[in-house]
mmCIF file of C-alpha atoms in Angstrom:
data_model
loop_
_atom_site.group_PDB
_atom_site.id
_atom_site.type_symbol
_atom_site.label_atom_id
_atom_site.label_comp_id
_atom_site.label_asym_id
_atom_site.label_seq_id
_atom_site.Cartn_x
_atom_site.Cartn_y
_atom_site.Cartn_z
ATOM 1 C CA MET A 1 0.132 0.149 0.022
ATOM 2 C CA ALA A 2 2.709 2.305 0.915
ATOM 3 C CA LYS A 3 4.579 1.915 -2.710
ATOM 4 C CA ILE A 4 0.953 2.597 -4.169
ATOM 5 C CA GLY A 5 0.586 5.808 -2.103
ATOM 6 C CA LYS A 6 4.310 6.978 -3.036
ATOM 7 C CA SER A 7 3.523 6.503 -6.970
ATOM 8 C CA MET A 8 0.113 8.193 -6.561
ATOM 9 C CA LEU A 9 1.720 11.249 -4.488
ATOM 10 C CA LYS A 10 4.526 11.741 -7.310
ATOM 11 C CA ARG A 11 1.649 12.033 -9.713
ATOM 12 C CA ALA A 12 -0.031 14.530 -7.654
ATOM 13 C CA LYS A 13 2.710 16.481 -6.718
ATOM 14 C CA VAL A 14 3.101 17.298 -10.323
ATOM 15 C CA HIS A 15 -0.201 19.425 -10.103
ATOM 16 C CA PHE A 16 1.663 21.652 -7.467
ATOM 17 C CA ARG A 17 4.750 23.789 -7.630
ATOM 18 C CA VAL A 18 4.765 24.079 -3.823
ATOM 19 C CA PRO A 19 3.735 20.770 -2.375
ATOM 20 C CA LEU A 20 1.458 20.473 0.530
ATOM 21 C CA GLN A 21 3.460 19.672 3.543
ATOM 22 C CA PRO A 22 2.703 16.112 5.487
ATOM 23 C CA HIS A 23 1.383 16.376 8.927
ATOM 24 C CA SER A 24 3.261 14.255 11.332
ATOM 25 C CA GLY A 25 2.902 10.871 11.012
ATOM 26 C CA GLU A 26 0.737 11.020 7.598
ATOM 27 C CA SER A 27 1.305 8.301 5.211
ATOM 28 C CA THR A 28 1.807 8.915 1.549
ATOM 29 C CA THR A 29 -1.688 7.455 0.921
ATOM 30 C CA SER A 30 -3.028 10.165 3.205
ATOM 31 C CA LEU A 31 -0.844 13.129 1.730
ATOM 32 C CA PHE A 32 -1.950 11.988 -2.036
ATOM 33 C CA ILE A 33 -5.753 12.288 -0.888
ATOM 34 C CA ARG A 34 -5.194 15.344 0.476
ATOM 35 C CA HIS A 35 -3.634 16.765 -2.956
ATOM 36 C CA THR A 36 -6.364 15.386 -4.743
ATOM 37 C CA ARG A 37 -8.929 17.070 -2.621
ATOM 38 C CA THR A 38 -7.306 20.340 -2.875
ATOM 39 C CA CYS A 39 -7.082 20.092 -6.929
ATOM 40 C CA GLU A 40 -10.973 18.782 -6.510
ATOM 41 C CA ARG A 41 -11.898 21.712 -4.423
ATOM 42 C CA VAL A 42 -10.246 24.253 -6.661
ATOM 43 C CA GLN A 43 -11.683 22.817 -9.833
ATOM 44 C CA HIS A 44 -15.292 22.936 -8.104
ATOM 45 C CA ASP A 45 -14.782 26.701 -6.954
ATOM 46 C CA LEU A 46 -13.532 27.409 -10.555
ATOM 47 C CA THR A 47 -16.958 25.666 -11.691
ATOM 48 C CA HIS A 48 -18.913 27.632 -9.422
ATOM 49 C CA LEU A 49 -17.413 31.030 -10.320
ATOM 50 C CA ARG A 50 -17.972 30.222 -13.920
ATOM 51 C CA SER A 51 -21.946 29.399 -13.215
ATOM 52 C CA LEU A 52 -22.057 32.856 -11.533
ATOM 53 C CA LEU A 53 -20.153 34.525 -14.787
ATOM 54 C CA ASP A 54 -23.091 32.938 -16.836
ATOM 55 C CA LYS A 55 -25.774 34.647 -15.237
ATOM 56 C CA PRO A 56 -26.749 38.050 -16.367
ATOM 57 C CA ALA A 57 -25.941 40.828 -13.976
ATOM 58 C CA ASN A 58 -29.442 41.905 -13.161
ATOM 59 C CA ALA A 59 -30.360 38.019 -12.103
ATOM 60 C CA VAL A 60 -27.187 37.757 -9.342
ATOM 61 C CA GLN A 61 -27.931 38.853 -5.939
ATOM 62 C CA ALA A 62 -25.639 40.791 -4.048
ATOM 63 C CA GLU A 63 -24.693 38.171 -1.665
ATOM 64 C CA GLU A 64 -23.720 35.736 -4.679
ATOM 65 C CA VAL A 65 -21.424 38.311 -5.982
ATOM 66 C CA GLN A 66 -19.736 38.846 -2.456
ATOM 67 C CA ALA A 67 -19.361 35.460 -1.922
ATOM 68 C CA GLY A 68 -18.046 35.084 -5.504
ATOM 69 C CA LEU A 69 -15.375 37.881 -4.754
ATOM 70 C CA GLN A 70 -14.139 36.036 -1.546
ATOM 71 C CA MET A 71 -13.971 32.598 -3.178
ATOM 72 C CA ALA A 72 -11.873 34.616 -6.104
ATOM 73 C CA LEU A 73 -9.478 35.948 -3.577
ATOM 74 C CA ARG A 74 -9.079 32.625 -1.921
ATOM 75 C CA LEU A 75 -8.215 30.793 -5.357
ATOM 76 C CA ILE A 76 -5.909 33.482 -6.369
ATOM 77 C CA GLU A 77 -3.889 33.095 -3.044
ATOM 78 C CA MET A 78 -3.623 29.232 -3.637
ATOM 79 C CA GLY A 79 -2.799 29.673 -7.242
ATOM 80 C CA PRO A 80 0.893 30.017 -6.873
ATOM 81 C CA THR A 81 1.446 26.715 -5.207
ATOM 82 C CA LEU A 82 -0.561 24.769 -7.955
ATOM 83 C CA SER A 83 0.433 23.969 -11.447
ATOM 84 C CA GLU A 84 0.937 26.557 -13.951
ATOM 85 C CA CYS A 85 -1.854 25.283 -15.831
ATOM 86 C CA LEU A 86 -4.414 25.490 -13.231
ATOM 87 C CA GLU A 87 -3.337 28.696 -11.821
ATOM 88 C CA ARG A 88 -3.964 30.268 -15.284
ATOM 89 C CA GLN A 89 -7.568 29.060 -15.397
ATOM 90 C CA ILE A 90 -7.987 30.236 -11.703
ATOM 91 C CA LEU A 91 -6.433 33.841 -13.072
ATOM 92 C CA SER A 92 -8.480 33.686 -15.963
ATOM 93 C CA THR A 93 -11.701 32.815 -14.269
ATOM 94 C CA CYS A 94 -11.009 35.051 -11.209
ATOM 95 C CA GLY A 95 -10.142 38.173 -13.645
ATOM 96 C CA LYS A 96 -13.537 37.931 -15.026
ATOM 97 C CA CYS A 97 -15.156 37.621 -11.898
ATOM 98 C CA GLY A 98 -13.527 40.526 -10.695
ATOM 99 C CA GLY A 99 -14.758 42.248 -13.841
ATOM 100 C CA LYS A 100 -18.422 41.063 -13.518
ATOM 101 C CA ALA A 101 -18.736 42.014 -9.853
ATOM 102 C CA PHE A 102 -17.468 45.546 -10.733
ATOM 103 C CA LYS A 103 -20.141 46.028 -13.600
ATOM 104 C CA PHE A 104 -22.658 44.682 -11.277
ATOM 105 C CA SER A 105 -21.745 47.066 -8.670
ATOM 106 C CA LYS A 106 -21.791 49.759 -11.120
ATOM 107 C CA TRP A 107 -25.336 48.596 -12.341
ATOM 108 C CA VAL A 108 -26.469 48.651 -8.862
ATOM 109 C CA LEU A 109 -25.470 52.384 -8.345
ATOM 110 C CA LEU A 110 -27.227 53.344 -11.748
ATOM 111 C CA HIS A 111 -30.394 51.477 -11.489
ATOM 112 C CA ARG A 112 -31.072 51.018 -7.661
ATOM 113 C CA PHE A 113 -29.998 54.098 -6.003
ATOM 114 C CA SER A 114 -30.744 56.710 -8.823
ATOM 115 C CA SER A 115 -34.481 55.335 -8.876
ATOM 116 C CA SER A 116 -34.996 55.931 -5.058
ATOM 117 C CA LEU A 117 -37.112 59.093 -4.454
ATOM 118 C CA GLU A 118 -38.292 58.483 -0.957
ATOM 119 C CA ASP A 119 -36.980 60.817 1.586
ATOM 120 C CA THR A 120 -37.937 59.028 4.937
ATOM 121 C CA ALA A 121 -35.210 59.051 7.377
ATOM 122 C CA ASP A 122 -35.221 55.136 7.608
ATOM 123 C CA THR A 123 -34.987 54.943 3.920
ATOM 124 C CA GLN A 124 -32.257 57.435 3.781
ATOM 125 C CA THR A 125 -30.299 55.455 6.424
ATOM 126 C CA ARG A 126 -31.073 52.480 4.774
ATOM 127 C CA GLN A 127 -29.991 53.804 1.274
ATOM 128 C CA ARG A 128 -26.433 54.710 2.702
ATOM 129 C CA GLU A 129 -25.945 51.529 4.271
ATOM 130 C CA LEU A 130 -26.807 49.858 0.931
ATOM 131 C CA TYR A 131 -24.442 52.441 -0.830
ATOM 132 C CA ALA A 132 -21.502 51.558 1.541
ATOM 133 C CA GLN A 133 -21.591 48.013 1.235
ATOM 134 C CA ASN A 134 -21.850 48.665 -2.683
ATOM 135 C CA GLN A 135 -18.487 50.648 -2.523
ATOM 136 C CA GLN A 136 -17.150 47.833 -0.550
ATOM 137 C CA ARG A 137 -17.864 45.458 -3.110
ATOM 138 C CA LEU A 138 -16.250 47.735 -5.785
ATOM 139 C CA ASP A 139 -13.343 47.930 -3.945
ATOM 140 C CA VAL A 140 -12.910 44.037 -3.509
ATOM 141 C CA ALA A 141 -13.733 43.547 -7.268
ATOM 142 C CA ARG A 142 -10.768 46.314 -7.889
ATOM 143 C CA LEU A 143 -8.485 44.151 -5.539
ATOM 144 C CA VAL A 144 -9.275 40.968 -7.436
ATOM 145 C CA MET A 145 -8.611 42.532 -11.059
ATOM 146 C CA GLN A 146 -5.162 44.295 -9.282
ATOM 147 C CA LEU A 147 -4.059 41.121 -8.128
ATOM 148 C CA VAL A 148 -4.743 39.053 -11.342
ATOM 149 C CA VAL A 149 -2.824 41.737 -13.204
ATOM 150 C CA LEU A 150 0.005 41.583 -10.684
ATOM 151 C CA ARG A 151 0.038 37.639 -10.745
ATOM 152 C CA GLU A 152 -0.189 37.568 -14.708
ATOM 153 C CA PHE A 153 3.009 40.092 -14.854
ATOM 154 C CA GLN A 154 4.823 37.772 -12.226
ATOM 155 C CA LEU A 155 4.140 35.046 -14.597
ATOM 156 C CA SER A 156 5.188 36.456 -17.561
ATOM 157 C CA LYS A 157 8.624 37.570 -15.717
ATOM 158 C CA THR A 158 8.890 33.876 -14.491
ATOM 159 C CA SER A 159 9.491 34.981 -11.114
ATOM 160 C CA SER A 160 6.882 33.070 -8.981
ATOM 161 C CA SER A 161 6.935 34.445 -5.662
ATOM 162 C CA PRO A 162 3.290 33.758 -3.697
ATOM 163 C CA SER A 163 4.078 36.263 -0.784
ATOM 164 C CA SER A 164 4.497 39.197 -3.101
ATOM 165 C CA ILE A 165 0.475 39.050 -3.503
ATOM 166 C CA LYS A 166 0.195 38.987 0.203
ATOM 167 C CA ILE A 167 2.563 42.071 0.395
ATOM 168 C CA PHE A 168 0.392 43.954 -2.197
ATOM 169 C CA VAL A 169 -2.874 43.150 -0.234
ATOM 170 C CA GLU A 170 -1.274 44.409 3.178
ATOM 171 C CA ARG A 171 0.127 47.675 1.398
ATOM 172 C CA HIS A 172 -2.962 48.431 -0.629
ATOM 173 C CA CYS A 173 -6.033 47.478 1.422
ATOM 174 C CA ASP A 174 -7.520 47.418 4.654
ATOM 175 C CA ALA A 175 -8.306 43.286 4.755
ATOM 176 C CA LYS A 176 -10.647 43.745 7.623
ATOM 177 C CA GLN A 177 -12.674 46.750 6.280
ATOM 178 C CA MET A 178 -13.179 45.189 2.928
ATOM 179 C CA GLY A 179 -14.339 42.033 4.652
ATOM 180 C CA ILE A 180 -11.506 39.584 3.352
ATOM 181 C CA ALA A 181 -9.534 39.547 6.710
ATOM 182 C CA GLY A 182 -9.775 35.583 6.606
ATOM 183 C CA CYS A 183 -8.286 35.030 2.900
ATOM 184 C CA PHE A 184 -4.785 36.039 3.787
#
């Protein structure tokens, strides 16, 4: 069984530039399964993001857009450890997701906030809250697109340094304020 685990693990590591580190006492078979599940989870997340991209902007809920942006940030963070082929799929899908989220947020600004004519105090307070949430979504969408461009540039220069994405985020945004604190 150990021989099978070692041979399967060699094949699984082909999909990772930075292989997962084994836990203490973990067998090669268990490590292979973790590698496989990680790739499967990435593929599942990419499929989910692609399904969001297929919907028209007015058919998507704000919560779906926010969850998609969070997923895109997690995938971008994980990308440098995966194979270059899988990372390019991540960057392509996440870039499109960031662009669509940005368009969605702009659509919300144009259609939902411009058509509100009520002047009650409760309505104005609620409108301000929704506007702030929308602005936050715009900021996260911009961040996703910036990270994709940064990583594409790094790949074009063949200097794959995963830590530079984290440094970029730390320098250019407040993760807690943007609701992405758990992503990095």
